[in-house]
Coordinates of C-alpha atoms in Angstrom, one line a residue:
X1 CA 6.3 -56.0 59.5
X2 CA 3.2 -56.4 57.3
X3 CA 0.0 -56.3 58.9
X4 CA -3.6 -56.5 57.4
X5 CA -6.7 -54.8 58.7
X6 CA -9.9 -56.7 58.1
X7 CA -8.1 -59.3 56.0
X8 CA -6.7 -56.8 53.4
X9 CA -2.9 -55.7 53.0
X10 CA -2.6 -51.7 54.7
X11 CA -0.6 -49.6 52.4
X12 CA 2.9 -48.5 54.6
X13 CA 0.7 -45.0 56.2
X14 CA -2.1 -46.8 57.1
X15 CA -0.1 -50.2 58.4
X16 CA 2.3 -47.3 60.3
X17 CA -0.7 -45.4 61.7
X18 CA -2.5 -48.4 63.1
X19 CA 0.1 -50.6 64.8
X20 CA 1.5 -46.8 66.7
X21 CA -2.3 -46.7 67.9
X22 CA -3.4 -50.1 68.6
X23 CA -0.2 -52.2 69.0
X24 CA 1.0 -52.5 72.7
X25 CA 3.6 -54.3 74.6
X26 CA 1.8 -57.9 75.8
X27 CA 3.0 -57.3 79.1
X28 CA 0.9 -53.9 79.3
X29 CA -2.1 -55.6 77.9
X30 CA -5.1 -56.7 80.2
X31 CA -7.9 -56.7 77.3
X32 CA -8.2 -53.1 77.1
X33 CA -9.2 -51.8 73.8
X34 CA -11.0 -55.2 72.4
X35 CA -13.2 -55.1 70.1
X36 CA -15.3 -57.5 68.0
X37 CA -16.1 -56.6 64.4
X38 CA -19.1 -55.3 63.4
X39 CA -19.7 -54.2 66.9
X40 CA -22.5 -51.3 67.8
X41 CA -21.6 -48.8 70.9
X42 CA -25.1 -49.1 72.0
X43 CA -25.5 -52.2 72.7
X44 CA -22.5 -51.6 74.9
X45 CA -24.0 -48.9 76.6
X46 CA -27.3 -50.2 77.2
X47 CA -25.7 -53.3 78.3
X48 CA -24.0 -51.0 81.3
X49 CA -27.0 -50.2 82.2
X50 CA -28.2 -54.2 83.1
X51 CA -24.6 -55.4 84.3
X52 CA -26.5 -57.4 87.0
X53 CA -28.9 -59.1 85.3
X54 CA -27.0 -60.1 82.2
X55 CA -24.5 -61.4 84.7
X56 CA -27.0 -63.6 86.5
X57 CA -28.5 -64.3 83.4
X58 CA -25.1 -65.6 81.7
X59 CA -24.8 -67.8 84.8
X60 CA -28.0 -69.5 84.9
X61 CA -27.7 -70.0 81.4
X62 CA -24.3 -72.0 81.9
X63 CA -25.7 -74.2 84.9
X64 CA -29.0 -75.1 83.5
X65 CA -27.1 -76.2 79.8
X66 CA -23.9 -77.2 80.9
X67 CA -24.2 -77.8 84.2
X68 CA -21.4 -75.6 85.1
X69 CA -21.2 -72.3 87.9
X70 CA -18.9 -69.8 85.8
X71 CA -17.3 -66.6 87.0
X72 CA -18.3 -63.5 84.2
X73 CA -15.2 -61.5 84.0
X74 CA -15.9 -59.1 80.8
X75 CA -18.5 -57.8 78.7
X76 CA -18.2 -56.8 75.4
X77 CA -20.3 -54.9 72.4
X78 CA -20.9 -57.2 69.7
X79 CA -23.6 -56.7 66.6
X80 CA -26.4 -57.7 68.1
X81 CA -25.6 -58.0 71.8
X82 CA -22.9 -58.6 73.7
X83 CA -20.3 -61.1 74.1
X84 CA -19.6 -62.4 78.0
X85 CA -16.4 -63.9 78.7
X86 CA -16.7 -66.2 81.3
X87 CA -14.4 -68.8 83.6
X88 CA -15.5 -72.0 85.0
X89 CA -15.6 -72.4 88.6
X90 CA -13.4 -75.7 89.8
X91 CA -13.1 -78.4 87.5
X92 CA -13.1 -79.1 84.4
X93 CA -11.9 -75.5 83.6
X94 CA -12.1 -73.7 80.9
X95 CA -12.4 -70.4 79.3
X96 CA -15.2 -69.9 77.0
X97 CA -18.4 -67.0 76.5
X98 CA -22.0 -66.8 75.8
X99 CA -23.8 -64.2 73.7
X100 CA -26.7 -62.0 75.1
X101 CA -29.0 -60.3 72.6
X102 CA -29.8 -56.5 72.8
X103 CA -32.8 -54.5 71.4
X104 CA -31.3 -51.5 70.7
X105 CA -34.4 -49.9 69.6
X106 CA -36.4 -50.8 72.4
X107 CA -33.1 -50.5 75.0
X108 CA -33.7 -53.7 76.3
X109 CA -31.4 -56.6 77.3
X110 CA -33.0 -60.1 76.4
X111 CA -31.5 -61.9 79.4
X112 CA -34.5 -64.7 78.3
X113 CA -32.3 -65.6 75.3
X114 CA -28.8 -66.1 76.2
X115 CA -27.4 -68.4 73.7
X116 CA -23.6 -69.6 72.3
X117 CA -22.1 -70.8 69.2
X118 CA -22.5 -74.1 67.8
X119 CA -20.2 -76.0 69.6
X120 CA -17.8 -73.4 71.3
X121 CA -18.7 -74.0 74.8
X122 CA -18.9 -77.8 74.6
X123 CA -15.1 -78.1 73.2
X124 CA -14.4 -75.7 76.0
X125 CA -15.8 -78.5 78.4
X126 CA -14.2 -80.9 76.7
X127 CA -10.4 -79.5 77.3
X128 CA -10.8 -78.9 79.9
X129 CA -12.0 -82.6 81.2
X130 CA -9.0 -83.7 78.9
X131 CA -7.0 -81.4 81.5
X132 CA -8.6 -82.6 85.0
X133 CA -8.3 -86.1 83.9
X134 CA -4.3 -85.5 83.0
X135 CA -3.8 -83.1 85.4
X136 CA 0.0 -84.8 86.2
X137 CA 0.7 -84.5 82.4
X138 CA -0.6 -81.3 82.1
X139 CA 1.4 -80.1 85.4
X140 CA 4.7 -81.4 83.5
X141 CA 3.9 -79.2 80.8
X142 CA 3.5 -76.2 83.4
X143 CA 6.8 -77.1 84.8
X144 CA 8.6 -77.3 81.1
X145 CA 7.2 -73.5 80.3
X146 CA 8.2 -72.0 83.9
X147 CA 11.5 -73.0 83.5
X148 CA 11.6 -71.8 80.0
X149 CA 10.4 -68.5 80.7
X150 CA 13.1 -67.8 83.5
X151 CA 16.3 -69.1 81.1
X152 CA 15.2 -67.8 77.8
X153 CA 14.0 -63.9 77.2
X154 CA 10.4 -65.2 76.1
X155 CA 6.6 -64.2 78.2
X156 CA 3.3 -66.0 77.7
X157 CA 0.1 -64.0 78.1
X158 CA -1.3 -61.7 81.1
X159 CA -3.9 -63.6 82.6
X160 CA -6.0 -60.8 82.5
X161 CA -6.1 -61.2 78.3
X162 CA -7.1 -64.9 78.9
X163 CA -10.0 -63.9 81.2
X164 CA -11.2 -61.0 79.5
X165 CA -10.7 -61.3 75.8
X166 CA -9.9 -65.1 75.0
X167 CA -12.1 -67.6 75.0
X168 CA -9.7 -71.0 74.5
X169 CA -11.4 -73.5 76.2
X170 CA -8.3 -74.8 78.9
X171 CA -5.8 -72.4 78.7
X172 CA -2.8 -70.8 80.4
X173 CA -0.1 -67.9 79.8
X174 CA 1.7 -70.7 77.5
X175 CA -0.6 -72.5 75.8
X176 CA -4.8 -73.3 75.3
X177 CA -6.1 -76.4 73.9
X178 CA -9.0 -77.4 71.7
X179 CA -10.6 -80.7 71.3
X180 CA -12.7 -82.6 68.6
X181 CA -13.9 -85.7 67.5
X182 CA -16.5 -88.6 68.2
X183 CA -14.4 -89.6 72.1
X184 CA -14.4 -86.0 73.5
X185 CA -18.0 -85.5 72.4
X186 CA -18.6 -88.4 74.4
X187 CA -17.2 -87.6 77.8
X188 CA -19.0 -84.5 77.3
X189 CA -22.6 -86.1 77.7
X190 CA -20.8 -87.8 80.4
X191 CA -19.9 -85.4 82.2
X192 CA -23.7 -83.5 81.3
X193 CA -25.1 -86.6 83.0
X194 CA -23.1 -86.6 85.9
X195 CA -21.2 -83.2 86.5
X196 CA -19.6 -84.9 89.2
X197 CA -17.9 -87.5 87.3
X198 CA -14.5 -88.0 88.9
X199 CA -11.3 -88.0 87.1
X200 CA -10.7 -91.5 87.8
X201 CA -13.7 -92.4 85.4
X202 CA -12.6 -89.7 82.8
X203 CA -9.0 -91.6 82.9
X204 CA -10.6 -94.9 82.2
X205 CA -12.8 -93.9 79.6
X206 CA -9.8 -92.7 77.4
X207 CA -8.3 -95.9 78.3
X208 CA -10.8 -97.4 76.6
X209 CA -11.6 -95.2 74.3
X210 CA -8.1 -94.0 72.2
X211 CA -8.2 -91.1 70.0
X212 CA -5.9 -89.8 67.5
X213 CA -3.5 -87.2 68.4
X214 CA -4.5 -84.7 65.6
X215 CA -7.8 -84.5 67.4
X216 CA -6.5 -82.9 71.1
X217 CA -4.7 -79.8 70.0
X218 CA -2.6 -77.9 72.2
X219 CA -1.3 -74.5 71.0
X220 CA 1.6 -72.9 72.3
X221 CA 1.5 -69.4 72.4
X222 CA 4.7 -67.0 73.3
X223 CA 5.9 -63.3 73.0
X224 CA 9.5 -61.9 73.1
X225 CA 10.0 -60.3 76.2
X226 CA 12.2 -56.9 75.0
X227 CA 9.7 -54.3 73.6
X228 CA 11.4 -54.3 70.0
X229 CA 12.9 -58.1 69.4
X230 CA 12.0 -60.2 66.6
X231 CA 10.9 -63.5 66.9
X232 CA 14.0 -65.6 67.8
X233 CA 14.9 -68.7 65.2
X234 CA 16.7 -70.1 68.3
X235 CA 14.7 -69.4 71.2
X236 CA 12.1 -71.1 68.6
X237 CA 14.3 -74.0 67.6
X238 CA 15.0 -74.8 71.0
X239 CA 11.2 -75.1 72.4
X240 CA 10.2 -77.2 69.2
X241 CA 13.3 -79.4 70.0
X242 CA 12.0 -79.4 73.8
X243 CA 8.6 -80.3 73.2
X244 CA 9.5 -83.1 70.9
X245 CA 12.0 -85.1 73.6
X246 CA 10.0 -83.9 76.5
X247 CA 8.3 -86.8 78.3
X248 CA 5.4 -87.4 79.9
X249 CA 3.8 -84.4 78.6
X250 CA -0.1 -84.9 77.5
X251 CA -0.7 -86.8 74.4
X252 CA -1.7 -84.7 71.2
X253 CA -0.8 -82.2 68.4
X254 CA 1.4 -79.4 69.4
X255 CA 1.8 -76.2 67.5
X256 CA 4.5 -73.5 68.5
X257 CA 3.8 -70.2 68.0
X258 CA 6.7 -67.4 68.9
X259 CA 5.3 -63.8 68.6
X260 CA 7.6 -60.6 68.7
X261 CA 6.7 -58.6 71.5
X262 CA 3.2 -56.8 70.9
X263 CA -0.2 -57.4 70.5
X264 CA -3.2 -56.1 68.5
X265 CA -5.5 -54.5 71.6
X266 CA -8.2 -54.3 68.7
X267 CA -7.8 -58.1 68.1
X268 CA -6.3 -59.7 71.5
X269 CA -3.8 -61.3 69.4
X270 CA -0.2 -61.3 69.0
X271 CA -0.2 -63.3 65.6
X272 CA 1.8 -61.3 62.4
X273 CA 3.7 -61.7 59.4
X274 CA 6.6 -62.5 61.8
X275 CA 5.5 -65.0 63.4
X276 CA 7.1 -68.4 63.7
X277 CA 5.5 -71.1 63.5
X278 CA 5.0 -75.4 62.7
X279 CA 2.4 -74.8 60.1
X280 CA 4.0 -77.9 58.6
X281 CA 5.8 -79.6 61.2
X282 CA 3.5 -79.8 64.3
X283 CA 4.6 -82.1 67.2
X284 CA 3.3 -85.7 68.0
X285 CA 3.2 -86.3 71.6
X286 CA 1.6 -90.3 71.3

């Protein structure tokens, strides 16, 4: 197995060394360990020290811009700040976070300034209306991967990693989904207008307003159950096969992703050189 550290091939030590210290079973990961690059141990620490206020802080700041109430369930050292991983409350949900600065010099917390990237919480939103308007298809989808699960020797992700370390807009063990495009950007001001929009209206606007599949993208994201299996070619074949005569599932481009069975704690991902994958051949549910 080849794996890179900050982009760059490891020599065979240095790739040994760091998967023995920071590669763990997915099943025994809950986010522990995760760190983002470039981050500064102060700003964690001081950030212990206001857990409250950047807490309430985080909230406000996702009800006044996105008129959403979100659950904070992890707080992590980044550059400059932190990072806050949050979960929406009800519907639409989504995963997403917010960033808050830090002074480190001054030890202060700027809960005044709470901010996100350019367009990561708004394609969180947007999934995850996608999702409560389709909530039937999407419920099919749960259905296909339960079953899956329980014949083949194949896991999806702790909950815990989605909360705490993942930010993927809708997601679940099995899969997250991303949206872009002119049509989702518009049922976003919707639903800023009217949080309350139903998901009656949502429905009829995408009847009304078609998109092309390439622009919902749902990423399906498993592990091999036994500590030490490879990535199984059949196991593999056998969901892409599934997902392209399965009916009824929601409408958009699939990609299958089978991990073997650990995860970078570092990272929060599961992604390697032995991955499999359709790169090239991703599904087209119309």
């Amino acid at each position: 197995m080849k794996v890179t550290k900050g982009g760059e091939p490891e020599n065979s030590v240095e790739q040994d060394g760091y998967e023995k210290e920071n590669f763990v079973r997915i099943q025994d990961y809950k986010g522990e360990g995760f760190e983002l690059r470039g981050s500064l141990k102060e700003t964690g620490e001081i950030a212990q020290n206001n857990l409250e206020d950047i807490e309430i802080a985080v909230q406000d700041f996702f009800k006044e811009k996105y008129k959403t109430d979100v659950t904070v369930h992890n707080i992590v050292s980044a550059a400059d700040g932190v990072s806050v991983f949050v979960e929406s409350v009800g519907e639409p949900h989504f995963y997403t976070f917010a960033i808050v600065p830090v002074d480190v010099k001054n030890k202060e917390v700027k809960t005044d300034s709470v901010w996100s990237q350019e367009g990561q919480v708004e394609n969180a939103i947007q999934s995850g209306l996608y999702a409560m308007a389709y909530d039937q298809k999407f419920q099919k989808l749960d259905e296909y991967f339960n079953k899956l699960v329980k014949e083949y020797p194949v896991v999806g992700r702790p909950l815990e990693v989605i909360e705490n370390v993942r930010a993927d807009g809708y997601a679940t063990p099995y899969y997250y989904m991303s949206t872009v495009g002119e049509t989702f950007e518009s049922i976003l001001e919707m639903y800023l207008e009217n949080p309350n929009i139903s998901k009656e209206d949502i429905m009829a606007y995408f009847h009304h307003n078609e998109f092309d599949t390439k622009y919902a993208i749902i990423t399906v994201y498993l592990f091999m159950e036994e500590a030490d299996a490879e990535p199984d070619n059949e196991i593999f074949s056998a969901i892409v096969s599934d997902l392209n005569e399965l009916e009824g599932i929601p409408r958009g481009e699939y990609t299958v992703l089978l991990n073997d069975n650990l995860v970078d704690k570092r990272r929060g991902i599961g992604t390697k050189d032995n991955t499999l994958r359709t790169d090239k051949d991703k599904i087209i549910k119309e």
